[in-house]
C-alpha angles and dihedrals in degrees: 000000000000125000139161150141118264121188118211111208137169145118122303115290094016089126101255096144094042088053092048092052091046094052094045095043091224134080105264102151129035116243135205139153091250119096122250094026090144111069103163132047106264124205119215119183122209117191119185150127131246127180090351092306123114121224142183119200114191107203120204111205111201138192116267114274109254144141109276118243101175141007093280090055089049090053091049093052092046089054089055091052090049091048091056095054118101098349124147096231142358129222116199117194130206125183121233091211092063127073118261111253144177090252092069091040091058095052093043092052090046094053094041091057093051122092091239115103106258129203124189116210120196104203136193093038088153091066100056141049119269090252091067090051092051091049090056094048092046091051093060107021094100096046105120115231099036108126093200142339111224123188110207147157104224089186095054096033093239113162092351088126089053089053090050089055089055092047090051091055094054096047113105124227112272147114124283118273095206138033117271093248096055121097098172139010094223120109124249087243090058093046092052092051089052090049091059090048091050092055091047088053090050100049105030127078129265098272107043103054094066088063095047124110130171129211124185110220099173131026111166137146115224125217089259091058096253113134114223114209126181119187137181113222102205125203133174104232137040089232088058091052090060090051093049092050094043130198108324089353092293097136097048089046091053091049092047096047094049092046092048093054091053091046092053089054091047095046098034091227143082114283129207103202126189123184125198120192114217134177121226109170115231093349091161086072095044118096091196096056093038089055091050088055095048097257097127142102097279089058096051 
C-alpha cells in the first residue's frame, strides 16, 4: 500500500481545481474562468491500484498564488503555505495559454531545491500549438530536482493517466488516511455553499463575484426526503445586491436554479433551495464575517 499527501499549487487559472476533479473523478472543487475561484484548501482523495499495489493519493487543491490585497487574500495565501507543509510531494502547474514569466521560475526553483518530490505540470496543452508546449518543457527540463515534467489538458483529460503514474511512483509506503468510499473530507453543507458561489461566478460580471460569499443557514432533510437549504449570498455593496438579484429577480433565480440542480446530483435527492441576498460592507476585511463564512484559522 502506498499513500501520501500531494499539494497542487500554481498561479490563478492554472487549472488546479480542474486537475483535482479530473484525478479524483468527482467534483471536489468548484471551477470557473475567473481567477481566485478557490478560496479554501480542498482535499480530493484518489483511491486506486497499479501493478498489483493499492494506493491512496490525497490531493490538496490550493488557492492561486497571488499578492494579497485584503484579509481574505491573506487567508488564501496562508492556506497555500499550510498546504505545502509536511506533504509527500508537490505539483506545480503552469498554463500554456499564459506567457512564461519569472514568477513561475521562482516558485519552480524553490520547490525543485526542496527535499520534497516535485512534479511540474504544463496544463492547457489543448489550447496552444505544440511549439508552445515544447518551449515550456525546454525552459525547465534541466532544472535539477524536478521528478517529471508532464504536459496535460486537465479539462480534456489528456495525459492525466500519465500524471497519475508519476504520482504513484512518488507516494511513500503507508496505510490509507481515508476510507475507500471517500473522495473529499469536506461536508455536504460546505459543498452546497461552494456550489452556489460557483453559479454566482458563472453568471455575474467581472467585478461582483470577488465580493461574493455564501453562508448556509439551514440544511435539513424533511420527512418526504426533500432537503431544505437556505443560504445567504453576501455582497459588499448595495449596488452589487441589485446586480445579484437582477431585474425582476431574474439573476438570483438563475443562480438558484442552476445551483439546485447540481445539489440534487450531489445529494441524490430533491432540494428546496432558498437564497437571500445580504449586504455586509467590506466583509473581506472583517474577521467576524470571514469566520462566519469559514475563512478562519480552524479552516486553514
